[in-house]
Amino acid sequence: MQIRIGIFGYGNLGRGVENAIRQNPDLSLVAVFTRRDPATLKINTPNAQVCAASEVASFVGKIDVMILCGGSATDLPEQTPALARLFTVVDSFDTHARIPAHFAAVDAAAKESNHVAMISVGWDPGMFSLNRLLASAILPDGEDYTFWGKGVSQGHSDAIRRIDGVVDAKQYTIPVQAALDAVRSGSAPQLSVRQKHLRECFVVAAPDADLARIEREIKEMPNYFADYDTTVHFISAEELRRDHSEIPHGGFVIRTGRTGANAEHKHVIEYSLKLDSNPEFTASVIVAYARAAHRLACEGAYGCKTVFDVPPAYLTARSYEELLATML
Amino acid sequence: MQIRIGIFGYGNLGRGVENAIRQNPDLSLVAVFTRRDPATLKINTPNAQVCAASEVASFVGKIDVMILCGGSATDLPEQTPALARLFTVVDSFDTHARIPAHFAAVDAAAKESNHVAMISVGWDPGMFSLNRLLASAILPDGEDYTFWGKGVSQGHSDAIRRIDGVVDAKQYTIPVQAALDAVRSGSAPQLSVRQKHLRECFVVAAPDADLARIEREIKEMPNYFADYDTTVHFISAEELRRDHSEIPHGGFVIRTGRTGANAEHKHVIEYSLKLDSNPEFTASVIVAYARAAHRLACEGAYGCKTVFDVPPAYLTARSYEELLATML
């Protein structure tokens, strides 16, 4: 009996979820829900339906887990609580500062309706969070470091595009190798924002634009760039399309700590990701947690859950016997 | 209210557990149990008792979790089922091929007596197992690699010591850098035993020993060395003590995989450990899982458990609210 999945929202993440479902024979895609005209949407799964978002309630009983693929700014704060009243849901809410408020809103809705609602699934928040928790539980006397990249930051790319005279742009966040090396040495360095990451920008400017002004506006932009060493490259639209059309990302979660009668032994725990496609990897994590959310729901669990609540065995389709014999 | 811990067996691992308990204010050490004469044992925790192993049953009700620090060859197959009849227990059983049989024996004892018994906790099995499971659940279309080292292998060091004319020895297992690089490239190489690890041996020989024969016997030893590129260094007892008295270890769990409509995007998930003290790090993992075992027991769980069964939030003393606000 396959687990029946719905996808709510069909952008990069939604398409990634659709591909990931195809890699997991125990899951099947029932329907994609869109706020666009369903007739205009072509999906890659034969037999799955394309439906208007407004029809979603008619799928109660036909879908086991609804995966929400909207954005964290305005979509998910509204959609996750609303859909948690109808379905087991999973979202990838990633505005770290607002997670406690989102949790509270989703938890209330999920508890009222006896559903499991899993939030903030992906790699950060998600697998990086899990690794921060595991490593700090193992080495209480220690320090945490998270580095991001090399990868495309959508928010920073958007910020550059809003500058007058910019036609298009891609921004890469790059961890500073010297900082990574210092952390891995176990020397527990204090690192400023500037010491941890570089920002590299590839910008397509309008033909008559003042390049010096654009570069200055980027480098001086508060929050986004002013606190970083930033490099700006002006390139053609053709070069941007040819060399910068992918959405890679990744990063490192490192904990260093000490043990022993006199804290004389150092240890380094490192988790890293190198991803050709940020949305497809995020989708792959979400799909594994959708399986876990369904199992929790089948056991009678309800309320808002996170990666911190999931027994790892629930993430895989393999039997427990196989896990003991081949993975433990 | 602190969680009351007992330590059963006081070698390198038992001393590591004692040190780790001191780093966790929610845990307290009640007693160390030994098969030696308790009067001969000096421990580092004021107020904790030293007791004969035979007295352990009298501590039912006074100890919440018994941590078993014996060896996997003969101690744990007997001790873990026996003590699971009396206490919540955690062990670090690490003979991979025998885990299913150990699980079955411990599960029967724990279920009969309604206790939680957590087995095979540490880093491999343990954190490496957890990362193998997580990564394969996220990237079903992919391949797993585990590398060990650089670190001291106790079993291989012991095997050298059994050779005629050898006074003492330390053996280091070392991952081959070229193999690590090939795996990280995502090229999914097939690697032989010899291609993955080197073995480096530091040997103290008796004054009149035939060094050429010892070196040959090491390099030709089946299972232990014959399948590897092995280097042998003869050094003095003083050099061995000065340069090779620590027990470092570590390793890498890497999964590479593909996603996308045509599997066109590659991803690399890597977890690595670099440990100054193998037994102290293992002890630190065990202590975190002892906390989780106690919480599971308090919820009414029973039977044999592994790292695959534990919701990550159970591993830390921090509140769920703090986890949401600072780690997710």
XYZ file of C-alpha atoms in Angstrom:
656
model
C 0.000 0.000 0.000
C 1.686 3.210 -1.167
C 1.623 6.461 0.790
C -0.482 8.931 -1.201
C 1.130 12.352 -1.565
C -0.216 15.758 -2.609
C 1.978 18.688 -3.672
C 0.664 22.147 -2.829
C 2.495 24.686 -5.018
C 4.488 23.819 -8.123
C 7.646 25.933 -8.360
C 11.248 24.679 -8.137
C 10.549 22.920 -4.834
C 7.290 21.346 -5.993
C 8.953 19.962 -9.113
C 11.782 18.641 -6.934
C 9.261 16.846 -4.716
C 7.639 15.314 -7.785
C 11.021 13.948 -8.945
C 11.879 12.685 -5.466
C 8.581 10.789 -5.179
C 9.531 8.901 -8.345
C 12.695 7.650 -6.573
C 10.664 6.135 -3.724
C 8.464 3.198 -4.785
C 6.482 3.270 -1.541
C 5.163 6.764 -2.346
C 2.759 7.871 -5.074
C 1.781 11.333 -6.254
C -1.999 11.814 -6.294
C -2.338 15.471 -7.241
C -0.581 18.807 -7.626
C -2.473 21.859 -6.378
C -1.827 25.274 -7.910
C -3.120 28.812 -7.608
C -2.531 29.214 -11.342
C -5.061 27.973 -13.901
C -4.646 24.153 -13.688
C -5.103 23.894 -17.452
C -1.827 25.807 -17.959
C 0.252 23.458 -15.790
C 2.054 20.485 -17.250
C 3.498 18.008 -14.738
C 5.801 15.022 -15.207
C 3.742 12.308 -13.487
C 1.268 10.336 -15.604
C -1.953 9.588 -13.685
C -1.451 12.412 -11.171
C -4.062 15.169 -11.314
C -3.527 18.920 -11.548
C -6.109 20.746 -9.454
C -6.956 24.256 -8.343
C -5.754 25.095 -4.839
C -9.371 25.864 -3.976
C -10.334 22.201 -4.552
C -7.936 20.824 -1.957
C -10.574 20.035 0.702
C -12.246 17.536 -1.629
C -9.089 15.373 -1.383
C -9.505 14.597 2.316
C -9.349 10.790 2.535
C -7.589 10.521 -0.845
C -4.220 11.989 0.196
C -2.170 10.778 3.165
C 0.413 13.594 3.277
C 0.198 17.065 1.753
C 3.614 18.594 1.023
C 3.540 22.384 1.080
C 5.915 23.943 -1.441
C 5.142 27.634 -0.993
C 7.421 30.372 0.300
C 8.130 31.211 3.926
C 7.449 34.943 3.652
C 3.706 34.895 3.007
C 2.523 31.447 1.792
C 3.389 29.028 4.581
C 2.367 31.149 7.619
C -1.163 30.977 6.182
C -1.191 27.658 4.288
C 0.405 25.327 6.829
C -2.085 25.963 9.651
C -5.001 25.935 7.181
C -4.024 22.648 5.536
C -3.006 21.042 8.848
C -6.721 21.173 9.689
C -7.379 18.808 6.764
C -4.266 16.660 6.229
C -0.989 15.380 7.600
C 1.324 18.082 6.234
C 5.045 18.788 5.793
C 6.515 22.208 5.061
C 9.997 23.716 4.666
C 9.432 26.978 6.567
C 12.923 28.485 6.714
C 12.715 31.905 8.375
C 14.706 30.896 11.450
C 13.663 33.827 13.628
C 9.962 33.109 13.110
C 10.063 29.350 13.705
C 8.705 29.501 17.293
C 5.694 31.580 16.168
C 5.080 29.342 13.145
C 5.328 26.271 15.381
C 2.728 27.689 17.778
C 0.253 28.536 15.003
C 0.650 25.177 13.269
C 0.560 23.245 16.556
C -2.783 24.797 17.529
C -4.346 23.912 14.169
C -2.896 20.397 14.102
C -3.972 19.612 17.666
C -7.527 20.832 17.093
C -7.868 18.519 14.107
C -5.711 15.593 15.321
C -3.203 15.839 12.480
C 0.585 15.587 12.321
C 2.116 18.767 10.887
C 5.859 18.712 10.347
C 7.547 22.069 9.803
C 10.936 23.420 8.762
C 12.106 20.297 6.938
C 15.000 20.592 4.480
C 18.701 21.085 5.076
C 18.833 24.361 7.003
C 16.538 24.244 8.851
C 16.498 20.468 8.732
C 19.570 18.270 8.445
C 21.845 21.069 9.675
C 19.570 21.594 12.700
C 19.630 17.884 13.452
C 23.412 17.859 13.313
C 23.697 20.933 15.536
C 21.506 19.164 18.096
C 23.274 15.780 17.917
C 26.755 17.273 18.145
C 25.951 19.585 21.045
C 24.289 16.730 22.952
C 27.415 14.594 22.509
C 29.969 17.322 23.279
C 28.408 19.662 25.847
C 31.756 21.411 26.403
C 32.224 22.822 22.917
C 31.256 25.342 20.269
C 29.145 25.288 17.092
C 29.891 26.701 13.680
C 27.642 26.750 10.608
C 29.061 27.804 7.236
C 26.967 28.093 4.061
C 28.057 27.623 0.483
C 29.452 27.648 -1.995
C 25.970 28.322 -3.254
C 23.409 30.670 -4.706
C 21.540 32.867 -2.253
C 18.153 33.701 -3.751
C 17.538 36.580 -1.342
C 20.850 38.262 -2.096
C 20.431 37.761 -5.850
C 16.987 39.388 -5.613
C 18.423 42.321 -3.655
C 20.928 43.038 -6.434
C 18.202 42.840 -9.089
C 16.309 45.623 -7.346
C 19.194 48.078 -7.975
C 18.572 50.601 -10.742
C 20.362 49.598 -13.954
C 20.624 45.879 -13.067
C 18.980 43.527 -15.571
C 19.789 40.233 -13.819
C 22.140 38.872 -11.144
C 23.303 35.791 -9.255
C 25.015 35.936 -5.872
C 27.197 33.160 -4.440
C 27.835 32.791 -0.720
C 31.305 31.294 -0.193
C 32.776 30.066 3.095
C 36.260 31.415 3.856
C 38.735 28.530 3.706
C 40.978 30.001 6.429
C 38.008 30.179 8.789
C 37.040 26.558 8.063
C 40.635 25.491 8.686
C 40.801 27.403 11.970
C 37.544 25.834 13.190
C 38.644 22.312 12.220
C 41.911 22.757 14.139
C 39.853 22.812 17.333
C 41.206 26.217 18.326
C 37.623 27.474 18.918
C 38.106 30.818 17.133
C 35.719 33.754 17.530
C 34.803 34.662 13.949
C 33.160 37.838 12.678
C 30.570 37.777 9.891
C 33.262 39.032 7.477
C 35.717 36.331 8.505
C 33.281 33.471 7.825
C 31.832 34.151 4.365
C 32.619 35.952 1.113
C 29.982 37.188 -1.338
C 30.577 36.976 -5.088
C 28.129 38.669 -7.461
C 27.618 38.174 -11.196
C 25.654 41.103 -12.595
C 24.109 41.833 -15.982
C 23.809 45.626 -16.300
C 21.688 47.675 -18.688
C 23.713 48.949 -21.709
C 23.961 52.544 -20.464
C 24.210 51.815 -16.741
C 26.844 53.365 -14.449
C 28.778 50.231 -13.435
C 30.778 51.990 -10.721
C 27.579 53.162 -9.051
C 25.995 49.691 -9.220
C 29.091 48.100 -7.712
C 29.145 50.703 -4.935
C 25.437 50.243 -4.198
C 25.897 46.475 -3.925
C 28.953 46.647 -1.687
C 27.411 49.238 0.628
C 23.985 47.582 0.952
C 23.319 47.173 4.685
C 22.634 43.634 6.082
C 23.079 42.013 2.670
C 26.631 43.038 1.679
C 28.129 45.837 3.806
C 29.448 43.439 6.475
C 31.143 41.127 3.936
C 34.043 41.168 1.519
C 32.097 41.350 -1.727
C 33.302 40.899 -5.308
C 31.246 42.146 -8.267
C 31.682 40.842 -11.823
C 29.791 42.410 -14.719
C 28.959 39.797 -17.362
C 26.658 39.464 -20.363
C 23.160 37.984 -20.199
C 24.455 35.117 -22.331
C 27.297 34.411 -19.863
C 24.876 34.484 -16.937
C 22.605 31.981 -18.668
C 25.502 29.753 -19.734
C 27.549 29.708 -16.512
C 25.136 30.558 -13.700
C 21.763 28.973 -14.416
C 22.032 26.185 -11.821
C 21.095 26.515 -8.132
C 23.910 24.767 -6.248
C 24.364 25.126 -2.510
C 25.713 23.380 0.554
C 27.630 24.088 3.697
C 29.208 22.800 6.873
C 28.056 22.241 10.448
C 31.057 21.792 12.709
C 31.217 21.258 16.447
C 34.471 21.182 18.309
C 34.627 20.106 21.925
C 36.698 18.681 24.699
C 36.536 15.620 26.948
C 38.681 14.003 29.615
C 39.479 14.485 33.271
C 41.123 17.824 32.418
C 39.428 18.525 29.051
C 42.709 17.409 27.484
C 41.229 15.672 24.419
C 39.817 17.607 21.450
C 37.188 16.302 19.056
C 35.779 17.605 15.766
C 32.356 16.557 14.452
C 31.654 17.783 10.925
C 28.611 17.421 8.687
C 28.773 18.824 5.184
C 26.645 19.000 2.064
C 27.679 19.701 -1.527
C 24.542 20.039 -3.618
C 24.137 20.542 -7.356
C 20.521 21.559 -6.813
C 19.340 23.213 -3.608
C 15.580 22.756 -4.292
C 15.921 19.126 -5.396
C 17.938 18.177 -2.310
C 15.495 20.018 -0.041
C 12.688 18.112 -1.783
C 14.471 14.807 -1.160
C 14.698 15.535 2.566
C 11.037 16.560 2.663
C 9.912 13.356 0.979
C 11.731 11.186 3.546
C 10.080 13.170 6.355
C 6.690 12.865 4.638
C 7.060 9.084 5.036
C 7.895 9.603 8.727
C 4.983 12.016 9.227
C 2.587 9.424 7.810
C 3.947 6.744 10.144
C 3.645 9.043 13.151
C 0.066 9.834 12.113
C -0.734 6.118 11.759
C 0.490 5.621 15.327
C -1.943 8.251 16.559
C 0.514 11.126 16.998
C -0.723 14.676 16.390
C 0.418 18.276 16.698
C 3.343 20.174 15.216
C 6.556 18.163 14.807
C 10.075 18.936 13.631
C 13.121 16.904 12.641
C 13.912 16.790 16.375
C 10.891 14.522 16.999
C 11.409 11.825 14.378
C 12.961 8.436 15.197
C 15.415 7.931 12.296
C 14.034 4.479 11.408
C 10.772 6.171 10.358
C 12.548 7.929 7.468
C 13.347 4.877 5.394
C 11.240 2.304 3.574
C 13.663 -0.450 4.628
C 12.607 -2.891 7.344
C 14.056 -2.633 10.832
C 15.628 -6.077 10.379
C 17.449 -4.846 7.280
C 18.644 -1.748 9.144
C 20.073 -3.872 11.970
C 21.812 -6.238 9.571
C 23.202 -3.746 7.047
C 23.385 -0.227 8.485
C 23.920 -0.379 12.235
C 15.885 15.651 39.648
C 19.052 14.147 38.226
C 19.140 10.918 36.232
C 21.009 8.358 38.363
C 23.662 6.431 36.451
C 25.588 3.239 37.187
C 28.772 2.194 35.357
C 29.312 -1.546 34.939
C 32.991 -2.129 34.135
C 35.760 0.397 34.687
C 38.305 0.276 31.846
C 38.998 3.040 29.305
C 35.315 3.263 28.362
C 34.066 3.251 31.953
C 36.453 6.059 32.898
C 35.287 7.967 29.804
C 31.665 7.601 30.900
C 32.583 8.891 34.349
C 34.187 11.999 32.822
C 31.256 12.532 30.452
C 28.742 12.400 33.298
C 30.607 15.273 34.939
C 29.953 17.413 31.818
C 26.176 16.886 32.091
C 24.621 18.497 35.180
C 21.347 16.583 34.762
C 23.160 13.270 35.322
C 24.785 11.886 38.464
C 26.993 8.859 38.984
C 25.693 6.602 41.766
C 28.099 3.668 41.597
C 30.780 1.889 39.598
C 30.567 -1.929 39.495
C 33.692 -3.991 38.988
C 34.694 -7.650 38.858
C 37.981 -6.683 40.491
C 38.259 -6.229 44.240
C 36.381 -2.926 44.838
C 38.934 -1.918 47.451
C 41.619 -1.743 44.740
C 39.672 0.639 42.507
C 40.063 4.397 42.784
C 37.500 6.486 40.873
C 37.318 10.216 40.181
C 33.825 10.984 41.468
C 33.439 11.946 45.118
C 30.277 10.460 46.663
C 29.957 7.695 44.062
C 30.352 4.162 45.400
C 32.603 1.389 44.128
C 30.848 -1.973 44.376
C 31.394 -5.592 43.424
C 29.633 -6.622 40.232
C 27.841 -9.275 42.266
C 26.074 -6.566 44.316
C 24.404 -4.942 41.332
C 20.895 -6.320 41.972
C 20.741 -4.462 45.281
C 20.778 -1.175 43.311
C 17.405 -1.729 41.664
C 15.417 1.421 42.441
C 18.582 3.420 43.145
C 19.912 3.597 39.582
C 17.898 4.834 36.584
C 20.287 3.757 33.809
C 23.082 1.190 33.943
C 25.824 1.821 31.364
C 27.624 -1.369 30.368
C 31.302 -0.791 29.640
C 32.475 -4.342 28.988
C 33.800 -5.809 25.746
C 31.755 -7.120 22.843
C 33.529 -10.465 22.529
C 32.454 -12.113 25.780
C 31.176 -9.532 28.320
C 28.204 -7.861 26.647
C 26.518 -10.924 25.090
C 26.065 -12.141 28.670
C 25.841 -8.911 30.676
C 23.423 -6.875 28.584
C 20.538 -9.401 28.646
C 21.203 -10.159 32.326
C 21.234 -6.520 33.432
C 18.324 -5.584 31.133
C 16.207 -7.755 33.439
C 17.003 -5.347 36.284
C 17.621 -1.895 34.810
C 17.304 0.423 31.855
C 20.645 -0.305 30.177
C 22.875 1.091 27.411
C 25.747 -0.797 25.801
C 28.240 -0.219 22.979
C 28.178 -3.696 21.416
C 30.269 -3.240 18.273
C 30.623 -6.625 16.541
C 28.605 -5.624 13.454
C 27.958 -9.151 12.201
C 26.471 -10.243 15.534
C 24.174 -7.257 16.096
C 20.957 -9.023 14.970
C 21.593 -11.933 17.375
C 22.533 -9.578 20.226
C 19.409 -7.503 19.530
C 17.210 -10.615 19.723
C 18.718 -11.808 23.023
C 18.519 -8.364 24.640
C 15.031 -7.700 23.286
C 13.682 -10.888 24.841
C 15.157 -10.050 28.250
C 14.054 -6.402 28.125
C 10.510 -7.242 27.045
C 10.088 -9.864 29.764
C 11.053 -7.331 32.402
C 9.556 -4.163 30.809
C 12.885 -2.366 30.523
C 14.457 -0.230 27.806
C 17.767 -1.712 26.634
C 19.717 0.345 24.118
C 22.492 -1.472 22.260
C 25.372 -0.609 19.925
C 25.695 3.043 20.959
C 28.908 4.886 20.105
C 30.246 6.173 16.805
C 30.472 2.991 14.689
C 28.043 1.459 15.383
C 26.244 4.600 16.493
C 26.637 8.014 14.900
C 28.040 6.507 11.693
C 25.064 4.126 11.504
C 22.666 7.025 12.018
C 24.322 8.976 9.222
C 24.280 5.983 6.867
C 20.541 5.670 7.483
C 19.730 9.389 7.160
C 21.737 9.826 3.969
C 20.344 6.744 2.253
C 16.785 7.760 3.164
C 17.351 11.201 1.609
C 19.184 10.016 -1.522
C 17.735 6.607 -2.485
C 19.583 6.677 -5.815
C 23.136 6.677 -4.491
C 26.001 4.829 -2.880
C 27.515 4.658 0.636
C 31.131 4.772 1.721
C 32.562 4.445 5.218
C 36.255 5.176 5.869
C 37.925 4.760 9.249
C 40.894 6.627 10.656
C 43.360 7.948 11.046
C 43.213 5.994 14.256
C 44.412 3.195 16.450
C 42.859 -0.210 15.852
C 43.027 -2.183 19.098
C 42.366 -5.506 17.384
C 45.165 -5.052 14.854
C 47.585 -3.844 17.540
C 46.766 -6.957 19.579
C 47.340 -9.207 16.548
C 50.862 -7.806 16.104
C 51.631 -8.268 19.802
C 50.906 -11.992 19.483
C 53.809 -12.423 17.009
C 56.905 -14.089 18.448
C 59.612 -11.515 19.250
C 57.200 -8.531 19.528
C 57.246 -6.713 22.856
C 54.618 -4.067 22.089
C 52.889 -2.498 19.065
C 50.415 0.144 17.866
C 48.624 -0.060 14.519
C 47.051 2.918 12.750
C 44.305 2.552 10.153
C 44.594 5.371 7.592
C 42.082 6.241 4.854
C 43.638 6.650 1.399
C 43.338 10.306 0.367
C 42.933 9.487 -3.333
C 39.972 7.226 -2.515
C 38.336 9.936 -0.389
C 38.826 12.435 -3.213
C 37.327 10.059 -5.789
C 34.278 9.425 -3.611
C 33.731 13.140 -2.935
C 33.849 13.883 -6.664
C 30.575 11.969 -7.005
C 32.075 9.551 -9.529
C 30.757 6.569 -7.480
C 33.972 4.525 -7.680
C 34.127 0.802 -6.854
C 36.932 0.552 -4.288
C 38.787 -2.547 -3.132
C 39.818 -3.045 0.487
C 43.392 -2.106 -0.475
C 42.293 1.076 -2.233
C 40.387 2.410 0.778
C 42.763 2.056 3.753
C 46.459 1.830 4.607
C 47.844 0.158 7.734
C 50.835 1.628 9.556
C 52.473 -0.339 12.366
C 54.864 0.810 15.112
C 56.562 -2.209 16.649
C 58.864 -2.679 19.633
C 60.871 -5.883 19.050
C 62.823 -7.976 21.538
C 66.581 -7.218 21.437
C 67.542 -10.376 19.573
C 64.454 -10.684 17.364
C 64.583 -11.281 13.602
C 63.060 -8.008 12.340
C 62.691 -9.199 8.755
C 60.669 -12.193 9.890
C 58.406 -10.053 12.127
C 57.775 -7.615 9.293
C 56.952 -10.472 6.928
C 54.617 -12.125 9.444
C 52.740 -8.857 9.919
C 52.395 -8.092 6.216
C 51.263 -11.628 5.345
C 48.775 -12.041 8.206
C 45.440 -13.032 6.631
C 42.337 -10.829 7.247
C 44.313 -8.346 9.347
C 47.065 -7.168 6.964
C 47.440 -9.302 3.812
C 44.780 -7.377 1.859
C 46.274 -3.966 2.682
C 49.334 -1.900 1.883
C 51.086 -2.146 5.241
C 54.081 -0.207 6.566
C 56.107 -1.458 9.537
C 58.359 0.796 11.663
C 60.544 -0.666 14.403
C 60.919 1.790 17.281
C 62.068 1.719 20.891
C 59.763 1.174 23.847
C 60.517 4.759 24.864
C 59.461 6.093 21.436
C 56.253 4.041 21.542
C 55.389 5.487 24.941
C 56.298 9.046 23.952
C 54.668 9.209 20.493
C 51.933 6.561 20.460
C 50.285 6.395 23.869
C 47.043 8.138 22.865
C 43.996 6.399 21.319
C 42.862 8.744 18.536
C 40.381 7.660 15.883
C 37.748 8.956 13.526
C 36.514 8.470 10.015
C 34.112 9.489 7.284
C 30.619 8.418 6.200
C 29.925 9.683 2.699
C 26.874 9.190 0.524
C 26.766 10.387 -3.040
C 23.548 10.377 -5.014
C 21.574 11.849 -7.853
C 18.275 13.702 -8.226
C 16.338 15.407 -11.008
C 14.113 14.422 -13.914
C 17.109 12.694 -15.541
C 19.311 12.168 -12.465
C 21.323 15.143 -13.725
C 22.171 16.659 -10.331
C 24.806 15.154 -8.019
C 24.907 15.554 -4.255
C 27.465 14.665 -1.584
C 26.531 14.178 2.086
C 29.527 13.769 4.371
C 29.802 13.150 8.108
C 33.219 13.003 9.672
C 34.808 12.633 13.093
C 38.300 13.535 14.221
C 38.775 12.256 17.759
C 41.700 12.645 20.138
C 40.284 9.869 22.320
C 38.184 7.061 20.879
C 36.913 5.756 24.249
C 36.094 9.218 25.618
C 34.106 10.174 22.515
C 32.284 6.831 22.556
C 31.490 7.479 26.222
C 30.117 10.933 25.377
C 27.725 9.439 22.811
C 26.646 6.748 25.271
C 25.873 9.275 27.987
C 23.597 11.292 25.651
C 21.758 8.087 24.729
C 21.506 7.113 28.409
C 19.472 10.304 28.899
C 17.262 9.302 25.948
C 16.871 5.726 27.233
C 15.669 7.049 30.580
C 13.125 9.312 28.883
C 11.841 6.465 26.733
C 11.536 4.308 29.851
C 9.647 7.068 31.662
C 7.168 7.136 28.767
C 6.532 3.420 29.187
C 8.639 2.136 26.299
C 10.364 -1.228 26.650
C 12.398 -3.713 24.627
C 15.678 -3.420 22.771
C 16.340 -0.065 21.091
C 19.087 1.373 18.897
C 20.092 4.834 17.702
C 17.512 4.317 14.925
C 14.667 4.524 17.464
C 15.532 7.696 19.343
C 13.869 11.046 18.584
C 16.847 13.458 18.557
C 15.231 15.864 21.049
C 15.522 13.119 23.715
C 19.331 13.343 23.586
C 19.718 16.808 25.015
C 18.974 18.373 28.395
C 17.799 21.553 26.640
C 14.084 22.321 26.524
C 12.150 21.892 23.278
C 11.447 25.636 23.266
C 15.167 26.359 23.387
C 15.796 23.901 20.542
C 13.184 25.609 18.347
C 14.554 29.068 19.090
C 18.284 28.379 18.860
C 19.015 25.181 16.911
C 16.299 24.571 14.340
